[in-house]
mmCIF file of N, CA and C in Angstrom:
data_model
loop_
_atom_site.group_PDB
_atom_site.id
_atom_site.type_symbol
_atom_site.label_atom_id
_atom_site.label_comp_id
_atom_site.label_asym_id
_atom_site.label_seq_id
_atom_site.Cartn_x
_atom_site.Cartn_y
_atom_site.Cartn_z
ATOM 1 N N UNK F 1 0.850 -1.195 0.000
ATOM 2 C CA UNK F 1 0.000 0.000 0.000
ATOM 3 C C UNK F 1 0.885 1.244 0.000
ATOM 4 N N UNK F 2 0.458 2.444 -0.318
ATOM 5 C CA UNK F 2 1.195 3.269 -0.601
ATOM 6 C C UNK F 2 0.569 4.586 -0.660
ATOM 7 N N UNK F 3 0.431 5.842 0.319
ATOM 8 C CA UNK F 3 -0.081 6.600 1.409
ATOM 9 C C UNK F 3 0.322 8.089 0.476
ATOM 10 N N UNK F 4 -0.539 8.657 0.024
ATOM 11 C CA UNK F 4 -0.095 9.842 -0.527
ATOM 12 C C UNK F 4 -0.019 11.017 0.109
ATOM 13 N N UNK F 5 0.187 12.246 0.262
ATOM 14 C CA UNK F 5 0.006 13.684 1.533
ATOM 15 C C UNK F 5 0.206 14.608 0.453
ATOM 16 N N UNK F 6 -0.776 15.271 -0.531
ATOM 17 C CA UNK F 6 -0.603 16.778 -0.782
ATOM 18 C C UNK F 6 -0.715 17.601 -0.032
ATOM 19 N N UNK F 7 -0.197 19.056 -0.493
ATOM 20 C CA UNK F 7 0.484 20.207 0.203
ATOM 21 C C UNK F 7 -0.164 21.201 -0.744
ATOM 22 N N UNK F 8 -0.228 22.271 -0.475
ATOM 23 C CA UNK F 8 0.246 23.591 -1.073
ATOM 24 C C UNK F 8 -0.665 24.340 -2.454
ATOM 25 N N UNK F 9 -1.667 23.596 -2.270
ATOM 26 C CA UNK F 9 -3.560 24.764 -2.820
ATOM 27 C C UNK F 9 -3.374 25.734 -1.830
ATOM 28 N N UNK F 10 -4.189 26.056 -2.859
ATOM 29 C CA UNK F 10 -4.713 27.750 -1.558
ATOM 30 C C UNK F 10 -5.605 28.406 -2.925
ATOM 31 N N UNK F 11 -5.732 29.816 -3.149
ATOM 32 C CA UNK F 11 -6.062 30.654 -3.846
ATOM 33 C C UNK F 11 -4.914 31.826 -3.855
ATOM 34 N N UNK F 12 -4.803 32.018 -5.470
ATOM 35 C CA UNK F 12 -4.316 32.694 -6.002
ATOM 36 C C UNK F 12 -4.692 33.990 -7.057
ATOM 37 N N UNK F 13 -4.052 34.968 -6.517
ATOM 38 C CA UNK F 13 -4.663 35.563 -8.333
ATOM 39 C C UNK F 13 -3.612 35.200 -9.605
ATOM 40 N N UNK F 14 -4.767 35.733 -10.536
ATOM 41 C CA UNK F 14 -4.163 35.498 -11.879
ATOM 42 C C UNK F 14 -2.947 36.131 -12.002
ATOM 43 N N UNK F 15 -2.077 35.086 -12.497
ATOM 44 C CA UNK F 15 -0.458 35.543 -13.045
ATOM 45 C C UNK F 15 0.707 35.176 -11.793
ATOM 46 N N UNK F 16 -0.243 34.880 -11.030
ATOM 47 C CA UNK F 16 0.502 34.309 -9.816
ATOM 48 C C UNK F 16 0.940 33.013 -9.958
ATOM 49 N N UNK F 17 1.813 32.382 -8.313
ATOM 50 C CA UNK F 17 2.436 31.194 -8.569
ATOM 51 C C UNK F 17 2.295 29.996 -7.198
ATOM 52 N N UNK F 18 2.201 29.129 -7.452
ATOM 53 C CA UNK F 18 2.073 27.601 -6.309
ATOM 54 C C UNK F 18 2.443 26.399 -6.450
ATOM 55 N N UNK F 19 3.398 25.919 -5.491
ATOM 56 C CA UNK F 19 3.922 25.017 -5.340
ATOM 57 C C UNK F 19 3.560 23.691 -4.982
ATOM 58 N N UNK F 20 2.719 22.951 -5.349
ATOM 59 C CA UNK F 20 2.016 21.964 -4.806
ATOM 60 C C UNK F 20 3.802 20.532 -4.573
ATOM 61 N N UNK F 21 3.124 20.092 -3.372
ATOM 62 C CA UNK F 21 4.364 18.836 -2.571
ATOM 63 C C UNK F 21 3.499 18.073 -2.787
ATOM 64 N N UNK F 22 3.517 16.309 -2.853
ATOM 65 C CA UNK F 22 3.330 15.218 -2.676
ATOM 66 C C UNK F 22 4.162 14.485 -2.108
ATOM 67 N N UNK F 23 3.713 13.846 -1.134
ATOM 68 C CA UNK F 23 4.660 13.022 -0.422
ATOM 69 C C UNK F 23 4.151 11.130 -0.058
ATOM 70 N N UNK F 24 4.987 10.987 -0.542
ATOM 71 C CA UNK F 24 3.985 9.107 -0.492
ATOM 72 C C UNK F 24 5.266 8.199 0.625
ATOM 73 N N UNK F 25 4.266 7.746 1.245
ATOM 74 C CA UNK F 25 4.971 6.929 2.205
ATOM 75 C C UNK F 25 4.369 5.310 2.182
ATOM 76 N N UNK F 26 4.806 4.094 2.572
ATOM 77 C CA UNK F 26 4.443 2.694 2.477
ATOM 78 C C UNK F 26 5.261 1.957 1.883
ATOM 79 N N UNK F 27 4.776 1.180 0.776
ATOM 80 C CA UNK F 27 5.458 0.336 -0.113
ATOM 81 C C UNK F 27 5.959 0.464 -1.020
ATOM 82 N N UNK F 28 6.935 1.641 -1.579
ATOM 83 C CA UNK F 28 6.670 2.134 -2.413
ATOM 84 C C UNK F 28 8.533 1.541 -3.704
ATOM 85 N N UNK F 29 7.953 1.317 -4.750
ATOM 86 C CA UNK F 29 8.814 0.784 -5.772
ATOM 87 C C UNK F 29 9.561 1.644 -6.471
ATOM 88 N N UNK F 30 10.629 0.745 -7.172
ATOM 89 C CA UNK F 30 11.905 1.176 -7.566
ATOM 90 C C UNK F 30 11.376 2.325 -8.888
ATOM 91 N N UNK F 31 10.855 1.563 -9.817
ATOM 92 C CA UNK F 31 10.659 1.961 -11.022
ATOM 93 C C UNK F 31 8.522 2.455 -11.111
ATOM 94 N N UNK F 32 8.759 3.770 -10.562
ATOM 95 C CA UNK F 32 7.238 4.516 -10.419
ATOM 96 C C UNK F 32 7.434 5.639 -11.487
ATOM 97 N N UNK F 33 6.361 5.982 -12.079
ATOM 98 C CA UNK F 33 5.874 7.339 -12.505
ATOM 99 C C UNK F 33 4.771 8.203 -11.185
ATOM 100 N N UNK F 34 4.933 8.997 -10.959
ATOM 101 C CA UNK F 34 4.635 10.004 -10.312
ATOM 102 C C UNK F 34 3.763 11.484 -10.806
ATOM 103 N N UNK F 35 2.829 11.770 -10.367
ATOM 104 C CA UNK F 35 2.575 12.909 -11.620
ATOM 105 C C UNK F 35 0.987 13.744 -10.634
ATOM 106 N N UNK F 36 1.002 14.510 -11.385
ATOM 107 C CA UNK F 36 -0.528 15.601 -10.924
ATOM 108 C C UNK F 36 -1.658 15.273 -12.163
ATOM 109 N N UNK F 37 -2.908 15.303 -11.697
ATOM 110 C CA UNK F 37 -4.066 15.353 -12.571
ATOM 111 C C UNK F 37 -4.968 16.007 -11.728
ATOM 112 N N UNK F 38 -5.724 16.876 -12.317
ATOM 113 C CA UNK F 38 -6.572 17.892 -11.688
ATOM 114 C C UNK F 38 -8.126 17.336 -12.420
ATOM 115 N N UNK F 39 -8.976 18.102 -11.367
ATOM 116 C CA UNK F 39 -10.493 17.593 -11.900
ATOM 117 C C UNK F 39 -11.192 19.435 -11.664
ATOM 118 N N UNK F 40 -12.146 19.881 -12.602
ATOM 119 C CA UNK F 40 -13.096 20.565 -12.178
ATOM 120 C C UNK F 40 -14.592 20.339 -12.519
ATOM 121 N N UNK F 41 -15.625 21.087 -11.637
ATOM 122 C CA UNK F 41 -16.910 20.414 -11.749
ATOM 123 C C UNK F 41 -17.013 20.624 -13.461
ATOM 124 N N UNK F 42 -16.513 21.139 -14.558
ATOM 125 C CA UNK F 42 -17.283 21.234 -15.474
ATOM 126 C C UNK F 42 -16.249 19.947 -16.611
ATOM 127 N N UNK F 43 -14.895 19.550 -15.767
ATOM 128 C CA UNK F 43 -14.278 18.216 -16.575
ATOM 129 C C UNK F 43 -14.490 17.048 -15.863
ATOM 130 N N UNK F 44 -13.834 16.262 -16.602
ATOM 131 C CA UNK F 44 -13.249 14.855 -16.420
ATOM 132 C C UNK F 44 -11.755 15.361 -16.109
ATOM 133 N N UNK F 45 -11.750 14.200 -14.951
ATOM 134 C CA UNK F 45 -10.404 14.509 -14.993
ATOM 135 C C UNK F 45 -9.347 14.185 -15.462
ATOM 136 N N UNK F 46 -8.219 15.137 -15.640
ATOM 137 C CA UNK F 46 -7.087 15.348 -16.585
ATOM 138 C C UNK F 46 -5.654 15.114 -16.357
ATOM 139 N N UNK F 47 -4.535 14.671 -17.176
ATOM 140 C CA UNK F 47 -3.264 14.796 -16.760
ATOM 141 C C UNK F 47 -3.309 16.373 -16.771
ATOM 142 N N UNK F 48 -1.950 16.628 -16.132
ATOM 143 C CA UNK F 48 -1.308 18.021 -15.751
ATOM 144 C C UNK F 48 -0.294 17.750 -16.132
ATOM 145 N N UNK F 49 0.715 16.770 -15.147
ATOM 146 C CA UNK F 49 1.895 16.234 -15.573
ATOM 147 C C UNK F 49 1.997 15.308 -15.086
ATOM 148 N N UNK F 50 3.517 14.321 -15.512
ATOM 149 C CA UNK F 50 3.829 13.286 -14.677
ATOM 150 C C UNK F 50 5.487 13.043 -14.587
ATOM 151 N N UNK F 51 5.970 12.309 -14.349
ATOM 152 C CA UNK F 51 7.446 12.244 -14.230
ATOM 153 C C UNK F 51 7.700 10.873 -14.366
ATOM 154 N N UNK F 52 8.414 10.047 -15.070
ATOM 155 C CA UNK F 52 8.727 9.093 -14.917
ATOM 156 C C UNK F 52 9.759 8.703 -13.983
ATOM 157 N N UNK F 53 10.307 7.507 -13.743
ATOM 158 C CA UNK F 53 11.584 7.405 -12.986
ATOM 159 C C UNK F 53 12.881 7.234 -13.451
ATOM 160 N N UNK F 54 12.558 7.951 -14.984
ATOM 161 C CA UNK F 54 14.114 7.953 -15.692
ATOM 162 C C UNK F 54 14.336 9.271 -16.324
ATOM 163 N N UNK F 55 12.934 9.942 -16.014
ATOM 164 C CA UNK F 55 13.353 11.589 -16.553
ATOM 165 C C UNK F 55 12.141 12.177 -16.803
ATOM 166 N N UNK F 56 11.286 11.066 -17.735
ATOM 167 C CA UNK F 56 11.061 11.800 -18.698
ATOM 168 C C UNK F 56 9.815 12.434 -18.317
ATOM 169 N N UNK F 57 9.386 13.464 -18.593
ATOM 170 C CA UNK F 57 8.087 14.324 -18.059
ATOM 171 C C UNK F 57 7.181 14.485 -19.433
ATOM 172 N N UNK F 58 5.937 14.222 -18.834
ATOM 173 C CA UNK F 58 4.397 14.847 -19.786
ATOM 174 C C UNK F 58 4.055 15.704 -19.349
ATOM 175 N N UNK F 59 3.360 16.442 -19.895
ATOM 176 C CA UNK F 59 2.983 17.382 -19.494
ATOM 177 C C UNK F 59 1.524 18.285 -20.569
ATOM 178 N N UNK F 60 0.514 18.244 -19.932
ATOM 179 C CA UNK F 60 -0.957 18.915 -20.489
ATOM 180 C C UNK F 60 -0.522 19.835 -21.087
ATOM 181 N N UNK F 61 -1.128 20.123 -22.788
ATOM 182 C CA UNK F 61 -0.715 21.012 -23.664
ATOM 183 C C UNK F 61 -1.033 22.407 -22.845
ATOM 184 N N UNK F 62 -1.943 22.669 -22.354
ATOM 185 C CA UNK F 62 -2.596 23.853 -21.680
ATOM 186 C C UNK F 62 -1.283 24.212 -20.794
ATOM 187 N N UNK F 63 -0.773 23.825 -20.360
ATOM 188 C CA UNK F 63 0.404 24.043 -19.242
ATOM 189 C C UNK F 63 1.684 24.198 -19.636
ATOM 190 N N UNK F 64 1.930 23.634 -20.786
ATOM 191 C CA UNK F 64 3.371 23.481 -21.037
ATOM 192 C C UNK F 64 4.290 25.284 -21.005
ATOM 193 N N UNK F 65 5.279 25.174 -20.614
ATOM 194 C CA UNK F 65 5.833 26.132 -20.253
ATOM 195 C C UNK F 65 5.567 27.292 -19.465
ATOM 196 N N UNK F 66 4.370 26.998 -18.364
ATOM 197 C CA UNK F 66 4.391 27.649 -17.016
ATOM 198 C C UNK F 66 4.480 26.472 -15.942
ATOM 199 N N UNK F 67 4.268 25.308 -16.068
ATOM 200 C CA UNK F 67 4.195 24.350 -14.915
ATOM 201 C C UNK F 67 5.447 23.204 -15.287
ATOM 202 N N UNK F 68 6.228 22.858 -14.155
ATOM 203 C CA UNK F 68 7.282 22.045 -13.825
ATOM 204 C C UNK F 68 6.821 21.549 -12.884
ATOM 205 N N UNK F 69 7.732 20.103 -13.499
ATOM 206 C CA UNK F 69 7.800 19.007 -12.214
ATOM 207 C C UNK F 69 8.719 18.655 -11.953
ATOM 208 N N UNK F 70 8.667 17.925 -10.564
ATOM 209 C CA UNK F 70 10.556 17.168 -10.346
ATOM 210 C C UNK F 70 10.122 16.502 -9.230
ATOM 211 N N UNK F 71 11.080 15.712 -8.847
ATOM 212 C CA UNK F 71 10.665 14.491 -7.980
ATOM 213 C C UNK F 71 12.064 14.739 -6.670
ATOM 214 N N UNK F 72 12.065 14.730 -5.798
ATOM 215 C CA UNK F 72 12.662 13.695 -5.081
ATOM 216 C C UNK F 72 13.064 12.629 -4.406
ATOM 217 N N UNK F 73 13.454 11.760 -4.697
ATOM 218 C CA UNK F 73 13.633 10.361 -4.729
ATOM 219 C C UNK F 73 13.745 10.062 -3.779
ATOM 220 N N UNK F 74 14.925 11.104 -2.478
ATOM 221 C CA UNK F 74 15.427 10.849 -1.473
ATOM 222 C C UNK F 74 14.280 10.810 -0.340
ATOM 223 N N UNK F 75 13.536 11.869 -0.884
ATOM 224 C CA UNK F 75 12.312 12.357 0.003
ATOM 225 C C UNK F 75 10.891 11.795 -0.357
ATOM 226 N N UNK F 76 10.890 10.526 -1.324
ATOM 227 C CA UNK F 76 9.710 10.219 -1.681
ATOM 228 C C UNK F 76 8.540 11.070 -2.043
ATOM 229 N N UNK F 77 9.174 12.875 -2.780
ATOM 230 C CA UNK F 77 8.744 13.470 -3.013
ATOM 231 C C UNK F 77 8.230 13.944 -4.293
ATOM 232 N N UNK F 78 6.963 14.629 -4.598
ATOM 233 C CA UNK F 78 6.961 15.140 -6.111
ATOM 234 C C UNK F 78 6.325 16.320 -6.005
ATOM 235 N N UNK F 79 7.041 17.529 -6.728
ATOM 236 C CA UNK F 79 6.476 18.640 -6.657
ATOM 237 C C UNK F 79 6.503 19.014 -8.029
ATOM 238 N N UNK F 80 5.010 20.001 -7.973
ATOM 239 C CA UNK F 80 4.270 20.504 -9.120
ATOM 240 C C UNK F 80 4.402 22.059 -8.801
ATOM 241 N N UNK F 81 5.520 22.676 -9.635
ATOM 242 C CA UNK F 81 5.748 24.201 -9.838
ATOM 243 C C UNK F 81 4.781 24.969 -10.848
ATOM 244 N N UNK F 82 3.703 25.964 -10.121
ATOM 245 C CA UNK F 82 2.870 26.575 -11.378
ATOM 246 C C UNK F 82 3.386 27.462 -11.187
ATOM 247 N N UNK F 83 3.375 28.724 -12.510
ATOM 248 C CA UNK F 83 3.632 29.672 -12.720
ATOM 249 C C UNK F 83 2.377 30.216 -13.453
ATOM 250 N N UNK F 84 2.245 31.527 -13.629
ATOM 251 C CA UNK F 84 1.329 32.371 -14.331
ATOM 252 C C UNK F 84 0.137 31.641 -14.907
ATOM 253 N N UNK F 85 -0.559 31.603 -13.169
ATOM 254 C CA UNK F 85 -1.776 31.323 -13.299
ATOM 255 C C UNK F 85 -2.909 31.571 -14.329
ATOM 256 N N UNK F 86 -3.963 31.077 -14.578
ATOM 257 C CA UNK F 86 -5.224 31.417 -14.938
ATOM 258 C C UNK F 86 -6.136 30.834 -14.664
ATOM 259 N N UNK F 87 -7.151 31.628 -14.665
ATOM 260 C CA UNK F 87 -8.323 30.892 -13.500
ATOM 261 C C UNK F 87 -8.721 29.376 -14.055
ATOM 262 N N UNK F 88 -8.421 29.359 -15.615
ATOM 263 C CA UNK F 88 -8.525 27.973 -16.265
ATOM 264 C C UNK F 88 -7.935 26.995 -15.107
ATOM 265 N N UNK F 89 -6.882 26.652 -14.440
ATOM 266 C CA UNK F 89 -6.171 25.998 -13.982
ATOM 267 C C UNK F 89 -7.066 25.783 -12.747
ATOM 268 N N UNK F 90 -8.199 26.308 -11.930
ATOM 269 C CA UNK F 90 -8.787 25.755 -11.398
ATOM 270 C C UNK F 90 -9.105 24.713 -11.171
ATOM 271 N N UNK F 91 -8.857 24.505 -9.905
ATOM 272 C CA UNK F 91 -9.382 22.639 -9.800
ATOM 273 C C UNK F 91 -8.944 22.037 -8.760
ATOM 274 N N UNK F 92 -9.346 20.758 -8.542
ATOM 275 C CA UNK F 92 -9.061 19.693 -6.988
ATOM 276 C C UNK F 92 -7.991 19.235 -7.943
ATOM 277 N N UNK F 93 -5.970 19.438 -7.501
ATOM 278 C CA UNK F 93 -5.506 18.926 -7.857
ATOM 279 C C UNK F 93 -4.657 17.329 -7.290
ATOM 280 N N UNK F 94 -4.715 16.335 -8.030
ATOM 281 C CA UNK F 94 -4.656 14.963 -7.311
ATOM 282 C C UNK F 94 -3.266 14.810 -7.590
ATOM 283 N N UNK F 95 -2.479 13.717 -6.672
ATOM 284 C CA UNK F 95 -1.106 13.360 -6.682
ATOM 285 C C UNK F 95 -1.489 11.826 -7.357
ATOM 286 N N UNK F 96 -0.265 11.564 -8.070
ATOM 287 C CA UNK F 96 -0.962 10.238 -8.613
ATOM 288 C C UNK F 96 0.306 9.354 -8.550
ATOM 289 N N UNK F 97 0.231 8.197 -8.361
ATOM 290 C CA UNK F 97 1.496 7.099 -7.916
ATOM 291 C C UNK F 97 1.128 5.858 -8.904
ATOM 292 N N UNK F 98 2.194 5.950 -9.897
ATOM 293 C CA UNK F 98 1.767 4.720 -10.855
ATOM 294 C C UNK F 98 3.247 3.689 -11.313
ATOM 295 N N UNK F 99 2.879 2.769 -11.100
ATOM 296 C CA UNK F 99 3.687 1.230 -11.634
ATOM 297 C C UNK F 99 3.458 0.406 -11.967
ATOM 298 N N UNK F 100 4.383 -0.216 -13.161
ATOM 299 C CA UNK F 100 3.438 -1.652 -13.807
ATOM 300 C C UNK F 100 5.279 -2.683 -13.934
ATOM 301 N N UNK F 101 5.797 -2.473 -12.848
ATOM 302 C CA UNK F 101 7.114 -3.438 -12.760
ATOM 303 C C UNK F 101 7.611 -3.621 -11.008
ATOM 304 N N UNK F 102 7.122 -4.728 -10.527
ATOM 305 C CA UNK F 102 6.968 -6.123 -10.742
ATOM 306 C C UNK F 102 5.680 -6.074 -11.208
ATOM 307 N N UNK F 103 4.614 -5.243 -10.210
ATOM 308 C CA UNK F 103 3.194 -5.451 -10.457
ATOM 309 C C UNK F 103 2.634 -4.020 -10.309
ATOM 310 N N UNK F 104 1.490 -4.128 -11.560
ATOM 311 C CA UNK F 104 0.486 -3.053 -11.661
ATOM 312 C C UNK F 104 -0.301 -2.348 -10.186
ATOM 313 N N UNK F 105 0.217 -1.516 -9.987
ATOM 314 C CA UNK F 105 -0.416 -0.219 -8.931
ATOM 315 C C UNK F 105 -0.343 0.773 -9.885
ATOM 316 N N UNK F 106 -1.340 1.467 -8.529
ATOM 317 C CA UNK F 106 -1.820 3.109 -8.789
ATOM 318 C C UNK F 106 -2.652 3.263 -7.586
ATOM 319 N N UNK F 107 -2.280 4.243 -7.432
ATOM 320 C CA UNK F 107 -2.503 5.037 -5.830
ATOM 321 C C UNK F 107 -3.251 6.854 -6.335
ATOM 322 N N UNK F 108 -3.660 6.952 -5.264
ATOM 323 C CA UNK F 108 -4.194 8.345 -5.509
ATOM 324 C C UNK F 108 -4.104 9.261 -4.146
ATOM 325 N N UNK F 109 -3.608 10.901 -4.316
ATOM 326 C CA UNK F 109 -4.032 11.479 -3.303
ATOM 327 C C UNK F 109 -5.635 12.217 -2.589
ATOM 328 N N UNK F 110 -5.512 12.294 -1.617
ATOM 329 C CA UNK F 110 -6.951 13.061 -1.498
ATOM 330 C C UNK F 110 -7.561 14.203 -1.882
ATOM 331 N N UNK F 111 -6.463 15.046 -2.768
ATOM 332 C CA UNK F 111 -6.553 16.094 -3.601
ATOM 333 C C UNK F 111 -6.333 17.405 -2.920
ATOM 334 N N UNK F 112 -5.624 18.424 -3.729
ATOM 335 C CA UNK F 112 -5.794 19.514 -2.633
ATOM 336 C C UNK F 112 -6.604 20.810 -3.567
ATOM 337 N N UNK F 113 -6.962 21.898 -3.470
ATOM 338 C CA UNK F 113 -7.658 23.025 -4.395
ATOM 339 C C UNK F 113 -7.018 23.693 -4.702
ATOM 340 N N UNK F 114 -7.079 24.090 -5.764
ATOM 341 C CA UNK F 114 -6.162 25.404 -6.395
ATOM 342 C C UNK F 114 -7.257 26.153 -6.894
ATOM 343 N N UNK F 115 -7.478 27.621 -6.377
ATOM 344 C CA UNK F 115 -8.043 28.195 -6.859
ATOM 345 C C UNK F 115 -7.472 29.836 -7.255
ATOM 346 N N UNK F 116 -7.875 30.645 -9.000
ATOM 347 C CA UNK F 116 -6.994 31.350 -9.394
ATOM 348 C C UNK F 116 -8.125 32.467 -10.058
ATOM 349 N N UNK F 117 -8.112 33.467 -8.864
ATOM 350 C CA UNK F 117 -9.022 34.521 -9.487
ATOM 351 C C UNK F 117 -8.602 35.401 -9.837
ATOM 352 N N UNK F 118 -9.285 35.515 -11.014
ATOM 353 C CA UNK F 118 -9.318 36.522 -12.409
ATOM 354 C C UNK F 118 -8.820 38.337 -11.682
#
């Protein structure tokens, strides 16, 4: 099992910036992808980003080049850097814990809010 802890919603205004932490504690494997997906009442919910455990990052066309990710390994950590908000970016954002080596998991956090007024 494998225990997720987001950090760092709040409300923001537009053009502003937030640091969302994830922190996963339990069982947790060598070879994970790691990543954010956000939900609002009017989507389904969406990637944001993710990180693999060899580099490589996705990342939601809507976002690309205001939001970074990075992991720390040491700290069983993953943080989601936004930059220059817009209220678009609204939403319950989720921490997400995914592996399919030895065996298929996926874990979820309890989500935290980001909210970004206009």
């Amino acid at each position: 099992q494998v225990h997720l802890v987001e950090s760092g919603g709040g409300l923001v205004q537009a053009g502003g910036s937030l640091r969302l932490s994830c922190v996963a504690s339990g069982s947790i494997g060598s070879i994970v992808r790691m990543g954010w997906f956000r939900q609002s009442p009017a989507k389904q919910r969406e990637l944001v980003a993710t990180l693999a455990a060899g580099g490589v990052a996705n990342f939601h066309d809507s976002v690309k080049g205001r939001f970074t990710i990075s992991r720390d390994d040491a700290k069983n950590t993953v943080y989601l850097q936004m930059n220059s908000l817009i209220p678009e970016d609204t939403a319950v954002y989720f921490c997400n814990y995914f592996e399919q080596f030895p065996h298929w998991r996926e874990y979820w956090g309890q989500g935290t809010q980001v909210t970004v007024s206009a």
